[in-house]
Coordinates of C-alpha atoms in Angstrom, one line a residue:
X14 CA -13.6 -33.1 28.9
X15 CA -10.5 -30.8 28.4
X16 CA -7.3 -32.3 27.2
X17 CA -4.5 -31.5 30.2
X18 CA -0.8 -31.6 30.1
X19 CA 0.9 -31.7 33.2
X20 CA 4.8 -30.8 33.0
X21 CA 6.5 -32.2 36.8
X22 CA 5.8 -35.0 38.3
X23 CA 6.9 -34.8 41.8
X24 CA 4.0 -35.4 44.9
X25 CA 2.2 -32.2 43.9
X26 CA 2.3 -32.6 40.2
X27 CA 1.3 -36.1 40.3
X28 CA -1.5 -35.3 42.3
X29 CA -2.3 -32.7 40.1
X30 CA -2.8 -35.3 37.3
X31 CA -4.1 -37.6 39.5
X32 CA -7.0 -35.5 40.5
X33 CA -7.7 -34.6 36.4
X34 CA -7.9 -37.9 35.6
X35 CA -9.9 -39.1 38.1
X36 CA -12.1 -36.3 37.2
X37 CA -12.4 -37.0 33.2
X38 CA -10.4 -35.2 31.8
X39 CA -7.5 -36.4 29.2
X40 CA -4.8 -35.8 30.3
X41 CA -1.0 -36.0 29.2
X42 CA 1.9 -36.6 31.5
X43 CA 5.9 -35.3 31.2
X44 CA 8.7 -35.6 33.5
X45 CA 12.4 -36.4 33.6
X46 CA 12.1 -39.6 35.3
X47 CA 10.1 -41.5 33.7
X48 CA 9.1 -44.2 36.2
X49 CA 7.4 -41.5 37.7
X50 CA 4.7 -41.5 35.4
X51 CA 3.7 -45.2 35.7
X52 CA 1.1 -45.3 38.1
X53 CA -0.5 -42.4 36.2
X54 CA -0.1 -44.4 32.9
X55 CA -1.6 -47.0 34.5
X56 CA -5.0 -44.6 35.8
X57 CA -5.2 -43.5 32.0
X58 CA -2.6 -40.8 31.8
X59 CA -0.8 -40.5 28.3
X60 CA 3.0 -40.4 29.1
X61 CA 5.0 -37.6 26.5
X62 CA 8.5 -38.7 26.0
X63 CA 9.5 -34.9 26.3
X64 CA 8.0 -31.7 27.1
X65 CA 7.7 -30.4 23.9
X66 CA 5.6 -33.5 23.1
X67 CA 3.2 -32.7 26.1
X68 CA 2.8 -29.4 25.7
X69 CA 1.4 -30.4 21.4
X70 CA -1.0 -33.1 23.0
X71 CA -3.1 -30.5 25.2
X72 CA -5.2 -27.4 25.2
X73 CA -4.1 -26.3 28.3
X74 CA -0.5 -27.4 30.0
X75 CA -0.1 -27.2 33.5
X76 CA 3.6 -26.3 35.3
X77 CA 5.1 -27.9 38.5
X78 CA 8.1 -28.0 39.2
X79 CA 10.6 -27.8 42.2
X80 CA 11.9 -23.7 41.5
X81 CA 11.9 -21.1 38.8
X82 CA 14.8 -22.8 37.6
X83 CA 13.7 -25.9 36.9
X84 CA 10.8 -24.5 35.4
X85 CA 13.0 -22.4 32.9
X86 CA 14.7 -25.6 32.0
X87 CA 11.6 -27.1 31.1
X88 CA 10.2 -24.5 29.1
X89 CA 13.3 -24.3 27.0
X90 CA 12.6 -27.7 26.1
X91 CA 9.3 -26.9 25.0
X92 CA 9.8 -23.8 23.6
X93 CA 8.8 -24.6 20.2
X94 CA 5.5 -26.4 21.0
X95 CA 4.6 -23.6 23.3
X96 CA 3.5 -20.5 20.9
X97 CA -0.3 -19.7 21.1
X98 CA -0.7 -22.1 23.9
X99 CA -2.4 -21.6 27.4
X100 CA -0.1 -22.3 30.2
X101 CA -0.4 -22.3 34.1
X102 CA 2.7 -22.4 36.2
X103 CA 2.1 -23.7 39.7
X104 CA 5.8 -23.1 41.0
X105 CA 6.4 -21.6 43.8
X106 CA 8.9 -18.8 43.9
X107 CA 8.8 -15.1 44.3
X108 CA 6.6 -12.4 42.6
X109 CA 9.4 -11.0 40.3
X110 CA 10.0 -14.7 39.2
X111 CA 6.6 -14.8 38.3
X112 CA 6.4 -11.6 36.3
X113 CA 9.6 -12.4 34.9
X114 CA 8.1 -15.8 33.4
X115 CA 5.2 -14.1 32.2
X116 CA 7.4 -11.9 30.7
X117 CA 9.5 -14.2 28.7
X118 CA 5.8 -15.6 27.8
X119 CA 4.6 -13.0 26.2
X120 CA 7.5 -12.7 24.2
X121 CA 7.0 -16.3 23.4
X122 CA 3.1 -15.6 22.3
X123 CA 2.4 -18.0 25.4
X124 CA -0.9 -17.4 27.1
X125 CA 0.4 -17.1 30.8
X126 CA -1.5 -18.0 34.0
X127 CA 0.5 -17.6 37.5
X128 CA -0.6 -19.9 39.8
X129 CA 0.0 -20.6 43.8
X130 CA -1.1 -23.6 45.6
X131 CA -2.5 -23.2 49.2
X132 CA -2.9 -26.9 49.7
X133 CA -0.7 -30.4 50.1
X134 CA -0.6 -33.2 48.0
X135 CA -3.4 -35.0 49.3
X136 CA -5.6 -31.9 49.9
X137 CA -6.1 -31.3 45.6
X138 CA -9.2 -32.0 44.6
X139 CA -10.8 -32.1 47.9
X140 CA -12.7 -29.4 50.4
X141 CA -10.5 -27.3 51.4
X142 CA -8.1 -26.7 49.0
X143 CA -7.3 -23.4 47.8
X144 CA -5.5 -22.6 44.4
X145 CA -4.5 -18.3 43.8
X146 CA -4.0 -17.3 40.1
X147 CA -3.1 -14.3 38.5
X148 CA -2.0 -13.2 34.8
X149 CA -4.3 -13.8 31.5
X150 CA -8.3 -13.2 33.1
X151 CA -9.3 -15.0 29.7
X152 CA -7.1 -18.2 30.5
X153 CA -8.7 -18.4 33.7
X154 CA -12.3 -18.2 32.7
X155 CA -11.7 -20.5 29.8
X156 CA -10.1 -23.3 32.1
X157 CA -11.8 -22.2 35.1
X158 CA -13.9 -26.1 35.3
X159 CA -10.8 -27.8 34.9
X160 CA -9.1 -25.6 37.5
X161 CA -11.7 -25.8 39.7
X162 CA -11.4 -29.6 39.7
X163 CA -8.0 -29.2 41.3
X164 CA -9.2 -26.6 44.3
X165 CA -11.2 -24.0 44.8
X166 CA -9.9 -21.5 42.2
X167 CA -9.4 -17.9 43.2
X168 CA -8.0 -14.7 40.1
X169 CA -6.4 -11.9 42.2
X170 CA -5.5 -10.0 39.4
X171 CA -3.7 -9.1 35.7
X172 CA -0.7 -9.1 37.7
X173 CA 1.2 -11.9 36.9
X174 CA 3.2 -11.4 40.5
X175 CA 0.0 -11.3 43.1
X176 CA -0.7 -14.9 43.2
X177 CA 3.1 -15.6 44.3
X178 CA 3.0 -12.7 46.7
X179 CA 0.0 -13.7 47.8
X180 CA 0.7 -17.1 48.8
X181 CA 3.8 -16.5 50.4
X182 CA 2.3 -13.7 52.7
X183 CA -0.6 -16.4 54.0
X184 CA 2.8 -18.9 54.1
X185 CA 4.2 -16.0 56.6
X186 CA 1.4 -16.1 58.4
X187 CA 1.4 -20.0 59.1
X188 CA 5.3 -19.9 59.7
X189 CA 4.7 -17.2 62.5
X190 CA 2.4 -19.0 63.7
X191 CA 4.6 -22.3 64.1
X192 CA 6.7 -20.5 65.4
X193 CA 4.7 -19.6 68.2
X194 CA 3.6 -22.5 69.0
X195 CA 6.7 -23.7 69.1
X196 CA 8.4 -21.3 71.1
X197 CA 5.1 -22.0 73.6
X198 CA 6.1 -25.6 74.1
X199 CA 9.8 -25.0 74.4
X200 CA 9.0 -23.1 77.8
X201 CA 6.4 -25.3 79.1
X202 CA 8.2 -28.9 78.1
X203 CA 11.0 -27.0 80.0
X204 CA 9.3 -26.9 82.6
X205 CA 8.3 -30.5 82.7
X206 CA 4.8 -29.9 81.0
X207 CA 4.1 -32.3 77.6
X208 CA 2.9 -30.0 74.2
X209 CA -0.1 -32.5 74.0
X210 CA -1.4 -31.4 77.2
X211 CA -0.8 -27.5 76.9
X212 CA -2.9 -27.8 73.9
X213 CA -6.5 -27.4 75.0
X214 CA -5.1 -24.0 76.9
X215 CA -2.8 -22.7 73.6
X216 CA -5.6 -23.8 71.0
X217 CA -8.5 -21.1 72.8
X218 CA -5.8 -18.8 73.6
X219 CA -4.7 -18.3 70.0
X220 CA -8.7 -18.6 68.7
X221 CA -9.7 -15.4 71.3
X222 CA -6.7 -13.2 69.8
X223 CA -7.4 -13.5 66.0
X224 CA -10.5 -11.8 66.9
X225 CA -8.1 -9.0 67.2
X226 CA -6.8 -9.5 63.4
X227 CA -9.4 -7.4 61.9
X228 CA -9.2 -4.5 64.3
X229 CA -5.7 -4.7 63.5
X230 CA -6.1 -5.2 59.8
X231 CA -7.7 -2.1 60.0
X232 CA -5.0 0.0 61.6
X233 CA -2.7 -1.5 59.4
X234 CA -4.6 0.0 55.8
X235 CA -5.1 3.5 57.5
X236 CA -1.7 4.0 59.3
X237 CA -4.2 4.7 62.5
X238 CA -2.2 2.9 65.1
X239 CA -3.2 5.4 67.6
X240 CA -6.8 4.6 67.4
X241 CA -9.0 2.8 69.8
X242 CA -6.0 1.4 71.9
X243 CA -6.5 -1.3 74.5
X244 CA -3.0 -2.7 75.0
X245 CA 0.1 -0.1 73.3
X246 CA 3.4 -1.0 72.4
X247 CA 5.1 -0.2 75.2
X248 CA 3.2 -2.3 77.8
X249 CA 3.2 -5.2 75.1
X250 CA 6.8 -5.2 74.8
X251 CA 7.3 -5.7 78.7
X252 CA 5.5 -9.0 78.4
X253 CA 8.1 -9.9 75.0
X254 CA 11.2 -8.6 76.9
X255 CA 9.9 -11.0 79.9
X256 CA 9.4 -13.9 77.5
X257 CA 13.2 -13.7 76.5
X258 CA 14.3 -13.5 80.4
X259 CA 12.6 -16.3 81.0
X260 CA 13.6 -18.0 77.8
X261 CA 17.1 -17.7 78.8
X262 CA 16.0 -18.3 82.4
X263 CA 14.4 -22.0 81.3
X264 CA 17.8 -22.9 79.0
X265 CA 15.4 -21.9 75.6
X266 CA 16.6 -20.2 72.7
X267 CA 15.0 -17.0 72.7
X268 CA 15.4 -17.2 68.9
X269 CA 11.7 -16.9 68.2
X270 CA 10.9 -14.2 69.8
X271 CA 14.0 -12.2 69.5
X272 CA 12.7 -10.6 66.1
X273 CA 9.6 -9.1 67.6
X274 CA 10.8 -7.8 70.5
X275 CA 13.9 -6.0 68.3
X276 CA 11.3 -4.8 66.5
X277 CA 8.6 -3.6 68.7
X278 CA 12.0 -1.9 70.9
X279 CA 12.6 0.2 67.2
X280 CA 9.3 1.4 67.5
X281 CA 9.3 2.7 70.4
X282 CA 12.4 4.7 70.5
X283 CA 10.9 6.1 67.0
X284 CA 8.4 7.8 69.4
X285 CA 5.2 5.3 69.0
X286 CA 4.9 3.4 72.3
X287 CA 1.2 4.3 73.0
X288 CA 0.3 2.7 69.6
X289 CA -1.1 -0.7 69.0
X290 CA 1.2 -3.3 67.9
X291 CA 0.2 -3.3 64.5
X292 CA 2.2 -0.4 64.5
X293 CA 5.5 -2.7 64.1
X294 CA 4.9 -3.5 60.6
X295 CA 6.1 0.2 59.7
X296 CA 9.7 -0.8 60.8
X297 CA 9.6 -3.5 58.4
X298 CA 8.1 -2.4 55.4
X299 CA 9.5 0.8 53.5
X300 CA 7.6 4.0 53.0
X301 CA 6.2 4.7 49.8

């Protein structure tokens, strides 16, 4: 049994202590409305009247909070329980907020573990779930059980930084791919179609191409966009200009797929229409 603080109490952060306690460990609860902590108190959860005091009751305390902000504001609070402590800060926020925490916790002597959660509230502690750390390799391995009872746990690095940048990029891939879908429905609902019954065509469609992904993946780590080309840029972009015409055509917002064709368009009067499309990231991303 490991003895667990956990700072934020919103739906994640309760059901981060939830999921401790239910799984035996002690565990110590802090937040600025105190009601909040009730139910916990009431499943065996110790309730700290400040951070400070949670941080003192536990080996390890665990971070969640709204923003970077918020969990500044909290630290400062705890600031004096926190020296030679083991944190892990499951915020989400950017990579140079991360490094910039770790920063101010090694000036603080805090052992600092970065933390992003690929999961929602009711997913912790189930199948499924996916936490990404990064920062202090030894604070990992020495909490890795209790970790590991929140999600599968996964260290990308020393750099404080990768486990924010890292969620975010797989939280870009799931926006675009909203967006897709929703862009999808817009033109066939306009056309009198119903979403629910354009699925079972969308849901294959979009399996077959991310058998593409790796091919692209590929192309993308070598800077080979010439290679092995089955569809290039320029053909691709005739079917995104025709998707905005008929957008426009069907009373849609071509707002979705607006950015891609701007982008795949700079591409090609850079010279690279007989690439692949994975191509496009080099108009987004700078060159090093």
């Amino acid at each position: 049994m490991t003895s667990i603080s956990v700072l934020g109490l919103g739906a994640m952060g309760a059901a981060l202590a939830a999921t401790l306690i239910r799984k035996g460990n002690a565990v110590t609860v802090s937040n600025r409305t105190p009601s909040r902590a009730e139910p916990l108190a009431r499943a065996g959860a110790r309730i700290a009247t400040t951070p400070a005091e949670a941080v003192a009751a536990s080996e390890l305390s665990i971070l969640c909070v709204v923003d970077y902000a918020a969990a500044g504001s909290v630290l400062a609070e705890a600031r004096g329980a926190l020296s030679g402590r083991d944190l892990v800060n499951l915020t989400n926020g950017t990579p140079r907020e991360a490094k910039n925490l770790a920063a101010w916790a090694e000036m603080e002597g805090v052992n600092y573990l970065d933390g992003g959660i690929m999961a929602i509230p009711p997913m912790i502690g189930e199948a499924g779930a996916l936490v990404l750390y990064s920062g202090s390799t030894a604070l990992f391995e020495r909490h890795k059980p209790a970790l590991d009872a929140l999600a599968e746990s996964r260290h990308l690095g020393d750099d404080s930084g990768l486990a924010a940048l890292y969620d975010l990029a797989l939280l870009a891939g799931m926006y675009g791919l909203f967006s897709g879908f929703l862009h999808a429905n817009a033109l066939v609902t306009s056309g009198g179609g119903k979403a629910v019954d354009f699925l079972p065509l969308l849901l294959p469609w979009l399996k077959a191409m991310t058998g593409t992904l790796p091919d692209l993946a590929g192309k993308i780590d070598s800077g080979r966009h010439s290679d092995n080309v089955v569809s290039n840029l320029a053909m691709q972009t005739i079917a995104l200009e025709n998707i905005a015409k008929a957008s426009a055509e069907q009373a849609v917002a071509p707002d979705f797929a607006e950015p891609m064709l701007r982008l795949a368009a700079r591409r090609i009067a850079e010279g690279h229409g007989s690439d692949d499309v994975s191509g496009v990231i080099e108009t987004v991303r700078e060159k090093k």
